[in-house]
Short mmCIF file of C-alpha atoms and ligand atoms in Angstrom, two decimals:
data_model
loop_
_atom_site.label_atom_id
_atom_site.label_comp_id
_atom_site.label_asym_id
_atom_site.label_seq_id
_atom_site.Cartn_x
_atom_site.Cartn_y
_atom_site.Cartn_z
CA MET A 760 136.38 95.38 120.64
CA THR A 761 136.79 98.57 123.06
CA LYS A 762 133.57 101.25 122.17
CA THR A 763 133.31 104.76 122.54
CA TRP A 764 129.47 106.32 123.46
CA LEU A 765 128.29 110.06 123.84
CA ILE A 766 125.44 110.94 125.23
CA THR A 767 123.51 114.01 125.70
CA GLY A 768 121.64 114.92 128.53
CA THR A 769 122.62 112.44 131.12
CA SER A 770 122.29 114.61 134.48
CA THR A 771 118.76 112.67 135.09
CA GLY A 772 116.68 109.84 133.06
CA PHE A 773 117.88 108.09 130.12
CA GLY A 774 121.39 109.53 129.93
CA LYS A 775 122.03 109.39 133.30
CA SER A 776 121.05 105.35 133.95
CA LEU A 777 123.02 104.76 130.27
CA SER A 778 125.55 106.15 131.15
CA ILE A 779 125.74 104.77 134.76
CA TYR A 780 125.44 100.97 132.70
CA LEU A 781 128.14 101.55 130.31
CA ALA A 782 130.23 102.75 132.54
CA GLN A 783 130.60 99.84 134.16
CA GLN A 784 130.93 98.09 131.41
CA ALA A 785 134.55 96.87 130.48
CA ASP A 786 134.57 97.40 127.10
CA VAL A 787 132.97 101.34 126.83
CA ASN A 788 134.54 104.92 126.62
CA LEU A 789 131.88 107.12 127.81
CA VAL A 790 131.66 110.36 127.10
CA ALA A 791 128.90 111.61 129.65
CA THR A 792 127.63 114.94 128.07
CA ALA A 793 125.48 117.39 130.07
CA ARG A 794 124.91 121.82 129.72
CA HIS A 795 125.86 121.53 133.75
CA THR A 796 128.62 119.16 134.48
CA ASP A 797 128.83 118.59 137.96
CA GLN A 798 125.49 117.34 137.79
CA LEU A 799 127.77 114.31 136.66
CA SER A 800 129.68 113.92 140.30
CA TYR A 801 128.15 110.24 140.35
CA LEU A 802 129.82 108.44 137.57
CA ASP A 803 132.72 109.78 139.20
CA GLN A 804 132.93 106.00 141.48
CA TYR A 805 132.95 104.52 138.09
CA ASP A 806 135.61 106.29 136.51
CA HIS A 807 139.22 104.56 135.83
CA GLY A 808 140.23 106.90 133.04
CA GLN A 809 137.61 105.50 130.51
CA ILE A 810 135.37 108.48 131.30
CA LEU A 811 134.87 112.52 129.92
CA LYS A 812 132.30 114.57 131.29
CA GLN A 813 131.80 116.98 128.62
CA THR A 814 129.61 120.52 128.72
CA LEU A 815 127.91 120.27 125.85
CA ASP A 816 124.17 121.90 125.35
CA VAL A 817 122.68 120.87 122.37
CA THR A 818 121.23 124.25 121.29
CA LYS A 819 125.55 125.43 121.59
CA ALA A 820 127.09 124.94 117.62
CA ASP A 821 130.42 125.40 119.87
CA GLU A 822 129.53 122.89 122.58
CA ILE A 823 128.81 120.73 119.99
CA ALA A 824 132.12 120.59 117.90
CA ALA A 825 133.97 120.84 121.59
CA ALA A 826 132.72 117.99 122.69
CA VAL A 827 133.41 115.95 120.00
CA LYS A 828 137.07 117.34 119.21
CA ALA A 829 137.52 116.36 123.02
CA THR A 830 136.31 112.99 122.76
CA THR A 831 138.22 111.82 119.28
CA GLU A 832 141.39 113.88 120.63
CA LYS A 833 141.30 111.02 124.25
CA PHE A 834 139.79 107.80 122.51
CA GLY A 835 141.11 108.63 119.28
CA THR A 836 137.64 107.36 117.60
CA LEU A 837 133.48 108.38 118.40
CA ASP A 838 131.53 104.70 118.19
CA VAL A 839 128.36 105.13 119.20
CA LEU A 840 126.49 108.74 119.54
CA ILE A 841 123.42 108.71 121.57
CA ASN A 842 121.34 111.28 120.78
CA ASN A 843 118.96 112.06 123.89
CA ALA A 844 118.97 115.02 125.63
CA GLY A 845 114.74 116.37 125.44
CA LEU A 846 112.03 117.81 126.47
CA GLY A 847 108.67 118.18 126.59
CA TYR A 848 105.39 120.44 126.47
CA PHE A 849 101.69 119.65 127.42
CA GLY A 850 99.36 122.33 125.66
CA THR A 851 96.15 122.04 123.18
CA PHE A 852 97.64 123.17 120.29
CA GLU A 853 96.11 126.21 119.37
CA GLU A 854 96.94 127.88 122.67
CA SER A 855 100.29 126.33 123.00
CA ASP A 856 103.37 129.35 123.38
CA ARG A 857 104.97 129.30 119.97
CA ASP A 858 108.38 130.32 121.46
CA ALA A 859 108.84 127.74 124.30
CA VAL A 860 107.53 125.01 121.41
CA ARG A 861 110.51 126.82 118.54
CA TYR A 862 113.03 125.72 121.59
CA MET A 863 111.92 122.76 122.18
CA PHE A 864 111.99 121.71 118.14
CA ASP A 865 115.44 123.06 118.93
CA VAL A 866 115.97 121.23 121.30
CA ASN A 867 114.97 118.26 119.96
CA VAL A 868 115.34 118.20 116.53
CA TRP A 869 117.90 120.29 115.78
CA GLY A 870 119.85 119.40 118.62
CA LEU A 871 119.84 115.92 117.44
CA VAL A 872 120.22 117.28 113.80
CA ASP A 873 123.77 119.06 114.43
CA MET A 874 125.17 116.39 117.46
CA THR A 875 124.49 113.91 114.52
CA ARG A 876 126.44 116.41 111.59
CA ALA A 877 129.31 116.96 113.32
CA VAL A 878 129.82 112.87 114.61
CA LEU A 879 129.24 112.03 110.80
CA PRO A 880 132.44 112.95 108.51
CA THR A 881 134.29 110.26 112.35
CA MET A 882 131.59 107.82 111.90
CA ARG A 883 132.29 107.16 107.38
CA ALA A 884 136.22 107.56 107.73
CA GLN A 885 135.91 105.10 110.21
CA LYS A 886 133.53 103.80 107.87
CA SER A 887 131.66 103.03 110.93
CA GLY A 888 129.44 104.59 113.49
CA ILE A 889 126.04 104.03 114.97
CA VAL A 890 123.26 106.07 115.75
CA ILE A 891 120.65 106.08 117.96
CA ASN A 892 117.73 108.60 118.46
CA PHE A 893 115.16 109.48 121.63
CA SER A 894 112.44 109.70 119.96
CA SER A 895 109.31 108.68 121.54
CA ILE A 896 106.03 106.05 121.33
CA ALA A 897 104.75 110.33 120.42
CA GLY A 898 106.71 110.24 117.25
CA LEU A 899 104.19 106.98 116.01
CA ALA A 900 101.12 108.10 117.31
CA SER A 901 99.90 111.11 118.62
CA PHE A 902 97.89 111.97 122.11
CA PRO A 903 96.11 115.19 122.44
CA THR A 904 97.84 118.03 124.06
CA LEU A 905 100.79 117.65 122.91
CA SER A 906 100.92 118.03 118.79
CA PHE A 907 104.07 120.30 118.93
CA TYR A 908 105.93 116.93 121.46
CA ASN A 909 104.60 114.29 119.13
CA GLY A 910 105.92 117.30 115.81
CA THR A 911 109.50 117.35 117.23
CA LYS A 912 110.07 113.39 117.29
CA HIS A 913 107.52 112.27 113.82
CA ALA A 914 110.61 114.83 112.86
CA VAL A 915 113.34 113.16 114.41
CA GLU A 916 111.51 109.58 113.22
CA GLY A 917 111.02 111.09 109.68
CA ILE A 918 114.18 112.39 109.63
CA THR A 919 116.47 108.99 111.13
CA ASP A 920 114.99 106.91 108.74
CA ALA A 921 115.84 108.70 105.46
CA MET A 922 119.37 109.39 107.05
CA ALA A 923 119.92 105.40 107.76
CA GLN A 924 119.11 105.06 104.16
CA GLU A 925 122.24 107.70 102.64
CA VAL A 926 124.32 106.69 104.93
CA ALA A 927 123.82 102.17 105.12
CA ASP A 928 127.26 102.20 102.58
CA GLN A 929 128.78 104.00 104.84
CA GLY A 930 129.12 101.38 107.75
CA ILE A 931 126.80 103.67 109.71
CA LYS A 932 123.63 102.72 111.10
CA LEU A 933 120.85 104.17 113.25
CA MET A 934 118.06 103.29 115.57
CA LEU A 935 115.36 104.87 116.88
CA ILE A 936 113.69 104.32 120.42
CA GLU A 937 110.11 104.55 121.23
CA PRO A 938 109.50 104.66 124.29
CA SER A 939 106.20 104.72 126.44
CA GLY A 940 106.07 106.87 130.30
CA PHE A 941 109.24 106.00 131.78
CA ARG A 942 110.52 107.02 135.16
CA THR A 943 112.65 109.92 134.64
CA ASP A 944 112.18 113.71 134.82
CA TRP A 945 111.04 114.04 131.65
CA ALA A 946 107.22 114.95 132.48
CA GLY A 947 107.79 115.92 135.91
CA ARG A 948 110.43 119.62 135.29
CA SER A 949 111.49 118.53 131.39
CA SER A 950 108.28 119.43 130.27
CA GLN A 951 106.21 122.85 130.47
CA LYS A 952 102.59 122.36 131.06
CA ALA A 953 99.90 125.39 129.32
CA MET A 954 97.35 124.54 130.83
CA PRO A 955 93.71 125.08 128.94
CA THR A 956 91.70 128.51 128.67
CA ILE A 957 89.58 128.56 126.08
CA ASP A 958 86.46 126.74 127.44
CA ALA A 959 86.17 124.40 124.30
CA TYR A 960 89.99 123.00 125.89
CA LYS A 961 89.05 122.81 129.54
CA GLN A 962 87.40 119.48 129.31
CA PHE A 963 92.50 118.54 128.72
CA THR A 964 93.19 120.11 131.69
CA ALA A 965 92.75 116.84 133.81
CA ASN A 966 95.34 116.14 130.79
CA ILE A 967 98.06 118.01 131.70
CA GLU A 968 97.22 117.97 135.70
CA GLY A 969 97.23 114.28 135.38
CA SER A 970 100.70 113.97 133.13
CA ALA A 971 102.39 116.15 136.05
CA SER A 972 100.53 113.79 138.61
CA ASP A 973 101.47 110.84 137.05
CA ALA A 974 105.70 111.52 136.36
CA HIS A 975 107.73 110.10 138.27
CA HIS A 976 105.60 106.56 139.06
CA GLU A 977 105.38 105.25 134.57
CA ALA A 978 105.54 101.98 134.21
CA GLY A 979 109.21 102.20 131.97
CA ASP A 980 112.21 101.40 133.97
CA PRO A 981 115.24 103.55 133.41
CA ASP A 982 117.41 100.96 133.52
CA LYS A 983 116.20 98.70 132.05
CA ALA A 984 116.45 100.35 128.77
CA ALA A 985 119.78 101.51 129.31
CA ALA A 986 120.89 98.41 129.74
CA ILE A 987 118.20 96.91 126.32
CA ILE A 988 120.24 99.96 124.30
CA TYR A 989 123.56 97.65 125.15
CA ASP A 990 123.09 94.39 124.69
CA GLN A 991 121.39 95.85 120.93
CA VAL A 992 124.39 97.89 120.41
CA THR A 993 126.58 95.16 121.86
CA ASN A 994 125.63 91.46 120.39
CA HIS A 995 123.11 92.80 117.38
CA ALA A 996 124.42 95.61 115.74
CA ALA A 997 124.72 94.06 113.14
CA ASP A 998 120.61 93.57 113.06
CA LEU A 999 120.10 96.57 114.64
CA PRO A 1000 116.53 96.97 114.24
CA LEU A 1001 115.48 100.93 113.15
CA HIS A 1002 112.22 101.06 114.69
CA LEU A 1003 112.79 99.76 118.92
CA PRO A 1004 109.28 100.74 121.23
CA LEU A 1005 109.91 99.94 125.27
CA GLY A 1006 108.12 99.92 127.55
CA LYS A 1007 104.44 97.62 126.57
CA PHE A 1008 101.84 100.75 126.35
CA ALA A 1009 104.75 101.34 123.51
CA SER A 1010 104.37 98.30 122.10
CA ASP A 1011 100.73 98.12 121.69
CA THR A 1012 100.09 101.69 120.17
CA ALA A 1013 102.89 100.85 117.84
CA ILE A 1014 100.86 98.10 116.67
CA ALA A 1015 97.57 99.15 116.94
CA LYS A 1016 99.00 102.25 114.79
CA TYR A 1017 99.92 100.42 112.49
CA GLU A 1018 97.55 97.72 112.06
CA LYS A 1019 94.99 100.63 112.25
CA SER A 1020 97.32 102.44 109.40
CA LEU A 1021 97.20 99.24 107.31
CA GLY A 1022 92.90 98.54 107.79
CA GLU A 1023 92.63 102.24 105.98
CA PHE A 1024 95.30 101.94 103.25
CA LYS A 1025 94.16 98.70 102.49
CA ALA A 1026 90.20 100.02 102.35
CA GLU A 1027 91.90 103.25 100.78
CA ARG A 1028 93.29 100.79 97.21
CA ASP A 1029 91.54 101.56 94.31
CA LEU A 1030 90.78 105.63 95.38
CA SER A 1031 94.71 106.10 95.85
CA ILE A 1032 95.94 104.34 93.30
CA SER A 1033 92.67 106.48 90.81
CA ALA A 1034 94.40 109.73 91.10
CA ASP A 1035 97.94 108.47 88.71
CA GLN A 1036 97.32 109.57 85.81
CA PRO A 1037 96.68 106.51 83.24
CA GLU A 1038 100.80 104.45 82.45
N1 NAP B 438 110.77 109.88 130.13
C1 NAP B 438 109.70 109.54 129.32
O1 NAP B 438 108.44 108.92 129.89
C2 NAP B 438 110.13 109.58 127.84
C3 NAP B 438 109.35 108.70 126.62
C4 NAP B 438 108.99 108.72 125.84
C5 NAP B 438 110.50 109.38 125.05
N2 NAP B 438 111.50 109.86 125.74
C6 NAP B 438 112.84 110.69 125.77
O2 NAP B 438 114.22 110.09 126.43
C7 NAP B 438 114.70 111.35 125.92
C8 NAP B 438 115.42 112.06 128.09
O3 NAP B 438 114.45 112.45 128.32
P1 NAP B 438 114.39 111.84 129.76
O4 NAP B 438 113.13 111.27 130.21
O5 NAP B 438 115.27 110.49 130.99
O6 NAP B 438 114.34 112.52 130.74
P2 NAP B 438 114.93 113.65 131.70
O7 NAP B 438 115.02 113.26 132.94
O8 NAP B 438 113.52 114.64 131.57
O9 NAP B 438 116.14 114.82 130.71
C9 NAP B 438 115.89 115.13 129.71
C10 NAP B 438 117.80 115.10 129.50
O10 NAP B 438 117.41 116.35 127.96
C11 NAP B 438 119.22 117.07 129.13
N3 NAP B 438 118.34 118.41 128.67
C12 NAP B 438 117.19 119.34 128.17
N4 NAP B 438 117.61 119.63 127.42
C13 NAP B 438 119.47 120.25 126.89
C14 NAP B 438 120.19 121.22 125.97
N5 NAP B 438 120.13 122.13 125.70
N6 NAP B 438 121.22 120.66 125.87
C15 NAP B 438 121.39 119.57 127.20
N7 NAP B 438 121.22 118.56 127.44
C16 NAP B 438 119.31 119.13 127.62
C17 NAP B 438 118.74 117.45 130.57
O11 NAP B 438 119.38 118.18 131.25
P3 NAP B 438 119.43 119.10 132.12
O12 NAP B 438 119.29 118.77 133.48
O13 NAP B 438 120.07 120.39 132.15
O14 NAP B 438 117.96 120.56 131.88
C18 NAP B 438 118.60 115.98 131.14
O15 NAP B 438 119.71 115.95 130.89
C19 NAP B 438 114.39 112.69 125.97
O16 NAP B 438 114.64 113.00 124.51
C20 NAP B 438 112.70 111.98 125.91
O17 NAP B 438 111.81 113.26 124.68
C21 NAP B 438 111.30 110.15 128.09
#
């Protein structure tokens, strides 16, 4: 059965790879959205009426509403939403620029929230739908010089997990994509960098410089991620995982983080439960 997919942020990176992959599938209607749709001409060679290009900045409520309306008017349904649009910000906690990180929260968290709220009425009416939220391994584990990016992705994790429990009875499923480094524009043009100026943090300069120089040399392949996501939705929808780390570093880090936390929680067990009132 043909499904209608809407993806945010399809100019480059994961969004572009997903759009190219989905545009070649026989069972997909594709709504490729971007802040500037003139960047989506790469899709023209695949278009035989199953592709809608739509202007969408996820921080603009009117553009969100227009994109959802255009989707249901053209295709009648909206089956899969991929909240992919996102930014990064490198800087120490103390030195990060408040307005810049606030804008990152507007895109990475509130953009995803507003998009999802805009499609839920359609998915509830259909009694089916899948929402795929791009988190990051930085949504499960935290790294120095990424405190606020970590914050946006941890927020995405918590919101998604709770929401998944609220909408399960409506036939709506959610999946978190948790990649490690992938070859996209994220570490380059999509991430502001605030170099340490306080002596105590100069040791982190190399981290930030390294992130910029490593951009486009990461291990992860966004084309492979696109194929995996399509396969999960198409062939594994009944048992879709809530969490999907992508890339070896993401998988290793997620397992190590949870094993360490589990050990700590068990070691603290007696102390933890001693805080309750006696039964
Ligand atoms: N690459 C990685 O290593 C990695 C790892 C973990 C998670 N992620 C996540 O993966 C997602 C996709 O990023 P990417 O790696 O593919 O990087 P990317 O190539 O830089 O793509 C980011 C996309 O987001 C779009 N975008 C930015 N602000 C937007 C806004 N206000 N409204 C709509 N679109 C907006 C960009 O559009 P413009 O062209 O208009 O700027 C671009 O299409 C992000 O959520 C990112 O946090 C990436």
